[in-house]
Amino acid sequence: MAQDQENFRDSIGTISEEGKRAWVFPKKPSGKFYAYRKYVSYLLLAFLFASPFLKVNGNQFLMFNVLERRFNIFGFPFWPQDFHLFVISMIIGVIFIALFTVAFGRIFCGWMCPQTIFMEMVFRRIEYWIDGDRGAQIRLDRQPWNAEKIRKRVLKWIVFFLISFLIANVFLAYLIGSDRLLQYIIDGPFQHVSTLVSLLIFTAVFYFVFAWFREQVCIIACPYGRMQGVLLDNKSIVVAYDHKRGEAENGRKKWRKNEDRKALGHGDCIDCNQCVVVCPTGIDIRNGTQLECVNCTACIDECDTIMEKVNLPKGLIRYASEDEIVKKEKFKFNPRLKGYTAVLTILTGVLIGMLFLRNDLEANILRLPGQLYERKDNNIISNVYTYKLVNKTTKSIDDVSFKLLSHQGKIELVRHENFEVPAQDLAEGTLFIEINNAALEGDKDKLKIGVYSGSELIETTTARFLAPRSYN
């Protein structure tokens, strides 16, 4: 019997027994949680579309330029030299999601994931507007290709394509930068054919995902659903069916007016199946926590509506943990959550500290490979170096020069004296350092070198100075 009850886990609602695609036609949700999700979704959509075009101190608010290895996160620029900071940021993001998964299940998927927001709050709502609700969509799918079906299908496909094209443009703004994207638009598409091809490829991918693959992204492709199975436990708060109340001793039963259900031993679930037809992934929440559930709360709203109609208490399906349903235990901040929180706090503190300690100019001075020291008149020893200065700001740094801070000596630049480091760019060159051998303590002294903009010290760096071995 237990094996029969678990048979639903052997298949998914979007694939038929023959292995073909089984289309899901969810009922249009409504209710308190759906209204809250709309507000959250619109806010996040505004954030998503605005972020590439917002600037903080001249830096794009969010940018992930993989090709040029330049990243902006909340206005902070990250260069290849800052890769360790970027890695820490990503680790913090993963632990943050893991913490919320342990505590609140797959709440990120239902409320904040771009896939869910676009699918449920944009494309699905357009589908309801063009094709109608669940019943109308099923009838339209089954009817032959007549004028009405062709008109609705073509209209929907065109609207889906245009929205996919818009999303692709925003996605490209994150990758190459909004300023460059706007310049490409002004120049015209045929002036940048390779970018246009990339844009059309992105458009095709988004169209495929939202017009055909849809909820299967969450069920099949997304690794987060698999991670959920590892992180969840009986104390995690998820969208759950109260089987104790819903089933009672003799299970669920259809509603009959003026019937004493408690006397008959039946639970509050009237087996109306509305929680199933409203589910965007086609599952039955009454079977318990499942991989396909994205915690979208559509079943909560629908069940509460039905309970209200039959004068039964709301909350048969609600946010709850298994221990709350079975043992009546309230949510507690357990040691597991404390551990995740401690790690998250430590990493966040480390990242904030490293961000404050990071300079706007990154300086690297290295001895030229394969070159030894050179003896000059008056016991002077000379070493040749290459330098690389990375300007992480949106303003150029003028009148740049080098000075020795740890030893008496001089630094001579090849070709020019003072120079400029362009905004968000780098400057490279060669320099010589000359020091009297008497001022050196050994054959590999560590030098401290200051980088100046005019008379202002803006960065310090170190380098090794090679000299003859001293025999005192």
Short mmCIF file of C-alpha atoms in Angstrom, two decimals:
data_model
loop_
_atom_site.label_atom_id
_atom_site.label_comp_id
_atom_site.label_asym_id
_atom_site.label_seq_id
_atom_site.Cartn_x
_atom_site.Cartn_y
_atom_site.Cartn_z
CA MET A 1 0.00 0.00 0.00
CA ALA A 2 2.80 2.40 0.91
CA GLN A 3 4.45 1.62 -2.43
CA ASP A 4 1.22 2.45 -4.29
CA GLN A 5 0.98 5.78 -2.46
CA GLU A 6 4.48 6.71 -3.65
CA ASN A 7 3.89 5.85 -7.33
CA PHE A 8 3.37 9.53 -8.15
CA ARG A 9 7.09 10.05 -7.60
CA ASP A 10 7.90 7.73 -10.52
CA SER A 11 6.75 10.26 -13.11
CA ILE A 12 6.27 14.00 -13.63
CA GLY A 13 3.13 15.80 -14.69
CA THR A 14 4.61 17.27 -17.87
CA ILE A 15 5.45 13.94 -19.51
CA SER A 16 2.82 11.37 -20.50
CA GLU A 17 3.08 7.60 -20.11
CA GLU A 18 4.19 7.41 -23.74
CA GLY A 19 7.07 9.78 -23.00
CA LYS A 20 5.52 12.71 -24.88
CA ARG A 21 5.03 16.26 -23.64
CA ALA A 22 1.90 16.57 -21.49
CA TRP A 23 0.81 20.20 -21.58
CA VAL A 24 -0.18 21.79 -18.26
CA PHE A 25 -3.19 24.13 -18.34
CA PRO A 26 -3.30 25.68 -14.86
CA LYS A 27 -6.32 27.61 -13.70
CA LYS A 28 -5.73 31.35 -13.28
CA PRO A 29 -4.83 31.86 -9.62
CA SER A 30 -6.35 34.50 -7.38
CA GLY A 31 -6.27 35.37 -3.72
CA LYS A 32 -4.20 37.06 -1.04
CA PHE A 33 -0.86 35.40 -1.74
CA TYR A 34 -1.23 35.83 -5.49
CA ALA A 35 -1.76 39.57 -4.96
CA TYR A 36 1.36 39.75 -2.79
CA ARG A 37 3.34 37.82 -5.42
CA LYS A 38 2.24 40.29 -8.10
CA TYR A 39 3.54 43.22 -6.08
CA VAL A 40 6.85 41.46 -5.41
CA SER A 41 7.14 40.40 -9.06
CA TYR A 42 6.49 43.88 -10.45
CA LEU A 43 9.07 45.30 -8.06
CA LEU A 44 11.66 42.70 -9.09
CA LEU A 45 10.87 43.16 -12.79
CA ALA A 46 11.40 46.91 -12.41
CA PHE A 47 14.71 46.16 -10.67
CA LEU A 48 15.74 43.69 -13.38
CA PHE A 49 15.02 46.06 -16.27
CA ALA A 50 16.44 49.15 -14.53
CA SER A 51 19.67 47.72 -13.06
CA PRO A 52 21.78 47.79 -16.27
CA PHE A 53 20.84 51.43 -16.83
CA LEU A 54 21.41 52.71 -13.29
CA LYS A 55 24.81 54.20 -12.43
CA VAL A 56 26.57 54.46 -9.06
CA ASN A 57 29.62 56.73 -9.12
CA GLY A 58 29.66 56.29 -12.89
CA ASN A 59 29.62 52.48 -12.64
CA GLN A 60 26.77 50.38 -14.01
CA PHE A 61 24.74 49.07 -11.05
CA LEU A 62 24.92 45.44 -12.24
CA MET A 63 27.11 44.14 -15.06
CA PHE A 64 28.57 40.72 -15.81
CA ASN A 65 30.94 41.24 -18.74
CA VAL A 66 32.43 37.75 -18.94
CA LEU A 67 34.34 38.37 -22.18
CA GLU A 68 36.27 41.34 -20.79
CA ARG A 69 36.27 39.91 -17.25
CA ARG A 70 34.66 43.01 -15.79
CA PHE A 71 31.88 42.77 -13.23
CA ASN A 72 29.86 45.40 -11.39
CA ILE A 73 27.83 44.34 -8.37
CA PHE A 74 25.70 47.05 -6.74
CA GLY A 75 27.95 49.67 -8.30
CA PHE A 76 31.21 48.11 -7.08
CA PRO A 77 33.52 47.28 -10.03
CA PHE A 78 35.33 43.95 -9.95
CA TRP A 79 38.36 43.42 -12.19
CA PRO A 80 40.33 40.19 -12.79
CA GLN A 81 42.55 41.32 -9.90
CA ASP A 82 39.43 41.30 -7.68
CA PHE A 83 38.36 37.80 -8.66
CA HIS A 84 38.67 36.62 -5.04
CA LEU A 85 36.09 39.25 -4.03
CA PHE A 86 33.75 38.12 -6.78
CA VAL A 87 34.10 34.49 -5.66
CA ILE A 88 33.30 35.44 -2.06
CA SER A 89 30.22 37.35 -3.28
CA MET A 90 29.00 34.29 -5.18
CA ILE A 91 29.60 32.01 -2.18
CA ILE A 92 27.62 34.42 0.01
CA GLY A 93 24.77 34.28 -2.52
CA VAL A 94 24.74 30.47 -2.52
CA ILE A 95 24.81 30.24 1.29
CA PHE A 96 22.08 32.87 1.53
CA ILE A 97 19.82 30.81 -0.75
CA ALA A 98 20.74 27.62 1.13
CA LEU A 99 19.85 29.26 4.46
CA PHE A 100 16.44 30.32 3.20
CA THR A 101 15.86 26.89 1.67
CA VAL A 102 16.58 25.14 4.96
CA ALA A 103 14.26 27.56 6.76
CA PHE A 104 11.51 28.22 4.20
CA GLY A 105 11.87 25.61 1.47
CA ARG A 106 11.75 26.63 -2.18
CA ILE A 107 10.44 30.11 -1.44
CA PHE A 108 13.06 31.66 -3.74
CA CYS A 109 11.59 29.73 -6.70
CA GLY A 110 8.02 30.84 -6.12
CA TRP A 111 8.63 34.47 -5.24
CA MET A 112 11.98 35.69 -6.62
CA CYS A 113 13.25 33.41 -9.41
CA PRO A 114 13.28 35.24 -12.79
CA GLN A 115 12.02 32.08 -14.53
CA THR A 116 8.91 31.92 -12.31
CA ILE A 117 8.29 35.66 -12.42
CA PHE A 118 8.46 35.85 -16.22
CA MET A 119 6.51 32.63 -16.69
CA GLU A 120 3.69 33.24 -14.21
CA MET A 121 3.46 37.02 -14.11
CA VAL A 122 4.21 37.91 -17.73
CA PHE A 123 3.80 35.10 -20.26
CA ARG A 124 1.07 33.17 -18.43
CA ARG A 125 -0.97 36.34 -17.84
CA ILE A 126 -0.71 37.20 -21.54
CA GLU A 127 -1.89 33.67 -22.29
CA TYR A 128 -4.93 34.13 -20.03
CA TRP A 129 -5.67 37.41 -21.79
CA ILE A 130 -5.50 35.91 -25.30
CA ASP A 131 -6.60 32.27 -24.82
CA GLY A 132 -8.77 32.55 -21.72
CA ASP A 133 -8.70 30.53 -18.49
CA ARG A 134 -8.01 26.82 -18.09
CA GLY A 135 -11.23 25.54 -19.68
CA ALA A 136 -10.96 27.87 -22.67
CA GLN A 137 -7.30 26.91 -23.20
CA ILE A 138 -8.08 23.18 -23.18
CA ARG A 139 -10.93 23.68 -25.69
CA LEU A 140 -8.71 25.82 -27.92
CA ASP A 141 -5.96 23.20 -27.83
CA ARG A 142 -8.37 20.44 -28.87
CA GLN A 143 -10.27 22.31 -31.58
CA PRO A 144 -9.13 22.12 -35.23
CA TRP A 145 -7.06 24.86 -36.84
CA ASN A 146 -9.81 27.29 -37.74
CA ALA A 147 -9.68 31.09 -38.08
CA GLU A 148 -10.12 31.67 -34.33
CA LYS A 149 -7.32 29.31 -33.32
CA ILE A 150 -4.91 30.67 -35.97
CA ARG A 151 -5.65 34.26 -34.92
CA LYS A 152 -5.08 33.58 -31.22
CA ARG A 153 -1.99 31.44 -31.77
CA VAL A 154 -0.32 33.92 -34.14
CA LEU A 155 -1.11 36.85 -31.83
CA LYS A 156 0.28 35.00 -28.82
CA TRP A 157 3.43 33.88 -30.66
CA ILE A 158 4.13 37.43 -31.89
CA VAL A 159 3.66 38.94 -28.42
CA PHE A 160 5.84 36.19 -26.88
CA PHE A 161 8.56 36.85 -29.46
CA LEU A 162 8.54 40.62 -28.86
CA ILE A 163 8.81 40.17 -25.09
CA SER A 164 11.59 37.60 -25.58
CA PHE A 165 13.41 40.12 -27.79
CA LEU A 166 13.06 42.78 -25.09
CA ILE A 167 14.39 40.39 -22.42
CA ALA A 168 17.31 39.49 -24.71
CA ASN A 169 18.23 43.18 -25.05
CA VAL A 170 18.21 43.65 -21.28
CA PHE A 171 20.23 40.45 -20.88
CA LEU A 172 22.77 41.82 -23.40
CA ALA A 173 22.96 45.09 -21.43
CA TYR A 174 24.09 43.05 -18.42
CA LEU A 175 26.78 41.35 -20.51
CA ILE A 176 28.29 44.15 -22.58
CA GLY A 177 27.12 47.23 -20.67
CA SER A 178 24.12 49.47 -21.25
CA ASP A 179 26.17 52.33 -22.77
CA ARG A 180 27.56 50.05 -25.46
CA LEU A 181 24.13 48.52 -26.14
CA LEU A 182 22.53 51.97 -26.57
CA GLN A 183 25.36 52.97 -28.89
CA TYR A 184 24.77 49.83 -30.97
CA ILE A 185 21.07 50.70 -31.21
CA ILE A 186 21.92 54.24 -32.38
CA ASP A 187 24.44 52.92 -34.93
CA GLY A 188 21.87 50.49 -36.33
CA PRO A 189 21.74 46.68 -36.22
CA PHE A 190 23.64 46.10 -39.46
CA GLN A 191 26.67 47.99 -38.16
CA HIS A 192 27.12 45.27 -35.53
CA VAL A 193 26.01 42.06 -37.21
CA SER A 194 27.73 39.73 -34.74
CA THR A 195 25.90 41.40 -31.84
CA LEU A 196 22.61 41.19 -33.76
CA VAL A 197 23.14 37.45 -34.30
CA SER A 198 23.89 36.98 -30.59
CA LEU A 199 20.76 38.96 -29.75
CA LEU A 200 18.59 36.79 -31.99
CA ILE A 201 20.09 33.64 -30.45
CA PHE A 202 19.22 34.91 -26.95
CA THR A 203 15.74 35.79 -28.20
CA ALA A 204 15.26 32.28 -29.58
CA VAL A 205 16.40 30.74 -26.28
CA PHE A 206 14.01 32.86 -24.21
CA TYR A 207 11.17 32.21 -26.65
CA PHE A 208 11.80 28.45 -26.47
CA VAL A 209 11.88 28.53 -22.66
CA PHE A 210 8.72 30.58 -22.12
CA ALA A 211 6.65 29.46 -25.11
CA TRP A 212 7.36 25.73 -25.04
CA PHE A 213 9.69 24.42 -22.31
CA ARG A 214 7.99 26.51 -19.62
CA GLU A 215 7.59 24.82 -16.20
CA GLN A 216 9.94 22.01 -17.26
CA VAL A 217 12.84 24.39 -16.55
CA CYS A 218 11.95 24.17 -12.84
CA ILE A 219 11.23 20.43 -12.93
CA ILE A 220 13.95 19.06 -15.22
CA ALA A 221 16.68 21.63 -15.90
CA CYS A 222 17.10 23.66 -12.72
CA PRO A 223 19.61 22.13 -10.27
CA TYR A 224 18.08 24.04 -7.35
CA GLY A 225 15.16 21.60 -7.19
CA ARG A 226 17.64 18.76 -6.62
CA MET A 227 19.51 20.77 -4.01
CA GLN A 228 16.20 21.33 -2.23
CA GLY A 229 15.91 17.60 -1.55
CA VAL A 230 19.26 17.66 0.25
CA LEU A 231 18.59 20.79 2.29
CA LEU A 232 14.99 20.29 3.41
CA ASP A 233 14.08 18.50 6.61
CA ASN A 234 10.94 18.07 8.74
CA LYS A 235 11.53 21.48 10.34
CA SER A 236 11.59 23.43 7.04
CA ILE A 237 8.56 25.61 6.41
CA VAL A 238 7.11 24.77 2.99
CA VAL A 239 3.77 24.95 1.21
CA ALA A 240 2.22 21.92 2.90
CA TYR A 241 -1.09 20.09 3.03
CA ASP A 242 -2.30 19.43 6.59
CA HIS A 243 -2.95 15.73 6.11
CA LYS A 244 -3.91 15.27 9.77
CA ARG A 245 -6.78 17.68 9.40
CA GLY A 246 -7.57 16.95 5.77
CA GLU A 247 -7.70 13.15 5.96
CA ALA A 248 -8.77 12.47 9.60
CA GLU A 249 -9.50 8.76 10.20
CA ASN A 250 -11.46 7.85 7.07
CA GLY A 251 -9.82 10.10 4.51
CA ARG A 252 -11.13 12.88 2.31
CA LYS A 253 -14.70 12.96 0.96
CA LYS A 254 -16.74 15.06 -1.47
CA TRP A 255 -18.76 17.84 0.11
CA ARG A 256 -22.40 17.28 0.98
CA LYS A 257 -24.53 19.96 2.52
CA ASN A 258 -25.64 19.47 6.14
CA GLU A 259 -23.43 16.40 6.51
CA ASP A 260 -21.60 15.84 9.82
CA ARG A 261 -18.16 15.02 8.47
CA LYS A 262 -16.53 14.70 11.88
CA ALA A 263 -19.08 12.13 13.00
CA LEU A 264 -18.37 10.13 9.84
CA GLY A 265 -14.61 10.36 10.47
CA HIS A 266 -13.81 12.34 7.30
CA GLY A 267 -11.33 15.18 7.13
CA ASP A 268 -11.82 18.76 5.92
CA CYS A 269 -10.51 18.02 2.40
CA ILE A 270 -13.59 17.81 0.19
CA ASP A 271 -11.60 16.36 -2.73
CA CYS A 272 -12.55 19.23 -5.05
CA ASN A 273 -9.22 18.87 -6.91
CA GLN A 274 -8.90 22.65 -7.26
CA CYS A 275 -5.42 22.64 -5.71
CA VAL A 276 -4.34 20.36 -8.56
CA VAL A 277 -5.88 22.28 -11.48
CA VAL A 278 -4.41 25.60 -10.27
CA CYS A 279 -0.87 24.19 -9.88
CA PRO A 280 1.50 25.52 -12.59
CA THR A 281 3.58 22.31 -12.49
CA GLY A 282 0.60 19.94 -12.44
CA ILE A 283 1.20 18.22 -9.08
CA ASP A 284 -1.11 17.22 -6.26
CA ILE A 285 0.16 18.96 -3.11
CA ARG A 286 -1.80 16.45 -1.02
CA ASN A 287 0.86 13.86 -1.87
CA GLY A 288 3.35 15.80 0.27
CA THR A 289 6.53 17.75 -0.51
CA GLN A 290 7.64 17.12 -4.09
CA LEU A 291 10.49 18.11 -6.37
CA GLU A 292 8.12 19.91 -8.73
CA CYS A 293 6.62 22.21 -6.08
CA VAL A 294 8.02 25.74 -6.42
CA ASN A 295 6.12 27.16 -3.42
CA CYS A 296 4.09 29.51 -5.60
CA THR A 297 1.15 29.47 -3.08
CA ALA A 298 -1.50 29.14 -5.82
CA CYS A 299 -2.89 26.04 -4.07
CA ILE A 300 -3.07 27.92 -0.73
CA ASP A 301 -5.22 30.68 -2.24
CA GLU A 302 -7.47 28.21 -4.06
CA CYS A 303 -7.94 25.98 -1.03
CA ASP A 304 -8.71 28.95 1.23
CA THR A 305 -11.37 30.09 -1.26
CA ILE A 306 -13.01 26.65 -1.22
CA MET A 307 -12.84 26.37 2.58
CA GLU A 308 -14.53 29.75 2.86
CA LYS A 309 -17.34 28.62 0.56
CA VAL A 310 -18.07 25.48 2.61
CA ASN A 311 -17.67 27.25 5.98
CA LEU A 312 -14.58 25.33 7.07
CA PRO A 313 -11.44 26.90 8.61
CA LYS A 314 -8.83 28.20 6.19
CA GLY A 315 -5.25 26.94 6.24
CA LEU A 316 -5.78 23.34 5.14
CA ILE A 317 -2.92 24.08 2.75
CA ARG A 318 -0.53 26.62 4.25
CA TYR A 319 3.05 27.48 5.01
CA ALA A 320 4.02 24.89 7.62
CA SER A 321 6.66 22.30 8.49
CA GLU A 322 6.02 18.57 8.74
CA ASP A 323 6.78 18.73 12.46
CA GLU A 324 4.20 21.51 12.88
CA ILE A 325 1.53 19.38 11.20
CA VAL A 326 2.37 16.10 12.93
CA LYS A 327 3.85 17.19 16.28
CA LYS A 328 2.37 20.72 16.56
CA GLU A 329 5.92 22.08 16.95
CA LYS A 330 6.45 25.70 16.03
CA PHE A 331 9.37 26.91 13.95
CA LYS A 332 12.64 27.22 15.87
CA PHE A 333 16.02 28.65 15.01
CA ASN A 334 17.78 25.28 15.24
CA PRO A 335 21.55 24.59 15.31
CA ARG A 336 21.62 23.93 11.56
CA LEU A 337 20.23 27.37 10.82
CA LYS A 338 22.58 28.91 13.35
CA GLY A 339 25.53 27.31 11.56
CA TYR A 340 24.49 28.67 8.15
CA THR A 341 23.86 32.10 9.69
CA ALA A 342 27.28 32.14 11.36
CA VAL A 343 29.06 31.25 8.10
CA LEU A 344 27.02 33.84 6.21
CA THR A 345 27.78 36.54 8.79
CA ILE A 346 31.51 35.79 8.78
CA LEU A 347 31.78 35.80 4.98
CA THR A 348 29.73 38.99 4.71
CA GLY A 349 31.99 40.68 7.27
CA VAL A 350 35.09 39.53 5.38
CA LEU A 351 33.69 40.84 2.09
CA ILE A 352 32.75 44.23 3.56
CA GLY A 353 36.18 44.56 5.15
CA MET A 354 37.96 43.66 1.91
CA LEU A 355 35.81 46.12 -0.03
CA PHE A 356 36.74 48.96 2.33
CA LEU A 357 40.41 48.01 2.18
CA ARG A 358 40.45 47.80 -1.60
CA ASN A 359 42.03 50.78 -3.37
CA ASP A 360 40.72 52.42 -6.51
CA LEU A 361 44.10 51.83 -8.17
CA GLU A 362 45.71 48.39 -8.40
CA ALA A 363 49.50 48.53 -8.77
CA ASN A 364 51.83 45.68 -9.72
CA ILE A 365 55.59 46.14 -10.22
CA LEU A 366 57.60 43.05 -11.22
CA ARG A 367 61.22 42.53 -12.13
CA LEU A 368 61.72 41.90 -15.83
CA PRO A 369 62.13 38.11 -16.23
CA GLY A 370 65.64 36.93 -17.13
CA GLN A 371 67.31 40.23 -16.28
CA LEU A 372 70.02 40.52 -13.61
CA TYR A 373 71.17 43.69 -11.89
CA GLU A 374 73.43 46.23 -13.58
CA ARG A 375 76.44 47.90 -11.93
CA LYS A 376 76.85 51.61 -12.53
CA ASP A 377 79.31 54.29 -11.45
CA ASN A 378 79.58 55.29 -7.80
CA ASN A 379 78.51 51.83 -6.54
CA ILE A 380 74.98 52.22 -7.98
CA ILE A 381 72.97 49.05 -8.66
CA SER A 382 70.15 49.19 -11.22
CA ASN A 383 67.19 46.81 -11.73
CA VAL A 384 64.64 46.92 -14.56
CA TYR A 385 60.91 46.37 -13.85
CA THR A 386 57.60 46.31 -15.63
CA TYR A 387 54.62 48.03 -14.05
CA LYS A 388 50.88 47.67 -14.54
CA LEU A 389 48.38 50.10 -13.02
CA VAL A 390 44.64 49.33 -13.16
CA ASN A 391 42.25 52.24 -12.64
CA LYS A 392 38.97 50.87 -11.23
CA THR A 393 37.21 54.24 -11.14
CA THR A 394 35.24 56.16 -13.75
CA LYS A 395 37.68 59.10 -13.63
CA SER A 396 41.17 59.27 -15.09
CA ILE A 397 44.10 59.53 -12.68
CA ASP A 398 46.51 62.26 -13.81
CA ASP A 399 50.14 63.11 -13.12
CA VAL A 400 51.06 59.59 -11.92
CA SER A 401 54.59 59.00 -10.64
CA PHE A 402 56.57 56.54 -8.49
CA LYS A 403 58.72 57.15 -5.41
CA LEU A 404 60.86 54.87 -3.26
CA LEU A 405 59.53 54.82 0.31
CA SER A 406 61.81 52.25 1.92
CA HIS A 407 65.27 53.13 0.52
CA GLN A 408 67.24 56.07 -0.73
CA GLY A 409 67.34 55.88 -4.50
CA LYS A 410 65.56 56.95 -7.63
CA ILE A 411 63.03 55.61 -10.10
CA GLU A 412 63.31 56.42 -13.80
CA LEU A 413 60.49 55.70 -16.23
CA VAL A 414 61.20 54.67 -19.82
CA ARG A 415 59.97 57.18 -22.44
CA HIS A 416 58.11 59.53 -20.08
CA GLU A 417 58.07 60.86 -16.55
CA ASN A 418 54.59 61.44 -15.20
CA PHE A 419 51.65 59.89 -17.05
CA GLU A 420 47.88 59.30 -16.92
CA VAL A 421 45.86 56.14 -16.17
CA PRO A 422 42.57 56.36 -18.13
CA ALA A 423 39.23 55.71 -16.42
CA GLN A 424 38.39 52.00 -16.08
CA ASP A 425 41.55 51.15 -17.98
CA LEU A 426 45.17 50.27 -17.34
CA ALA A 427 48.61 51.72 -17.96
CA GLU A 428 51.70 49.61 -18.55
CA GLY A 429 55.36 50.38 -18.98
CA THR A 430 58.97 49.86 -17.92
CA LEU A 431 60.97 51.56 -15.19
CA PHE A 432 64.46 51.40 -13.67
CA ILE A 433 65.21 51.55 -9.95
CA GLU A 434 68.70 52.66 -8.92
CA ILE A 435 70.02 52.29 -5.35
CA ASN A 436 73.47 52.65 -3.86
CA ASN A 437 74.76 49.23 -2.89
CA ALA A 438 75.76 50.56 0.53
CA ALA A 439 72.09 51.24 1.32
CA LEU A 440 71.11 47.62 0.69
CA GLU A 441 70.94 45.01 3.44
CA GLY A 442 71.27 41.89 1.28
CA ASP A 443 71.07 40.53 -2.24
CA LYS A 444 67.24 40.53 -2.39
CA ASP A 445 65.94 43.56 -0.54
CA LYS A 446 62.21 44.18 -0.37
CA LEU A 447 61.35 47.63 -1.68
CA LYS A 448 58.29 49.67 -0.77
CA ILE A 449 57.17 51.87 -3.65
CA GLY A 450 54.59 54.64 -3.54
CA VAL A 451 52.31 55.54 -6.44
CA TYR A 452 51.45 59.24 -6.48
CA SER A 453 48.93 61.39 -8.30
CA GLY A 454 50.62 64.74 -8.15
CA SER A 455 51.67 65.01 -4.51
CA GLU A 456 48.98 62.62 -3.21
CA LEU A 457 49.92 59.05 -2.29
CA ILE A 458 47.19 56.83 -3.80
CA GLU A 459 48.69 53.34 -3.53
CA THR A 460 51.72 51.42 -2.25
CA THR A 461 53.22 48.23 -3.58
CA THR A 462 56.35 46.12 -3.08
CA ALA A 463 59.05 44.62 -5.26
CA ARG A 464 62.27 42.65 -4.81
CA PHE A 465 65.57 44.33 -5.63
CA LEU A 466 68.42 42.10 -6.85
CA ALA A 467 71.98 43.10 -5.91
CA PRO A 468 75.45 41.54 -5.53
CA ARG A 469 75.85 39.38 -2.45
CA SER A 470 77.46 41.40 0.31
CA TYR A 471 80.36 39.86 2.29
CA ASN A 472 80.81 41.94 5.40
#
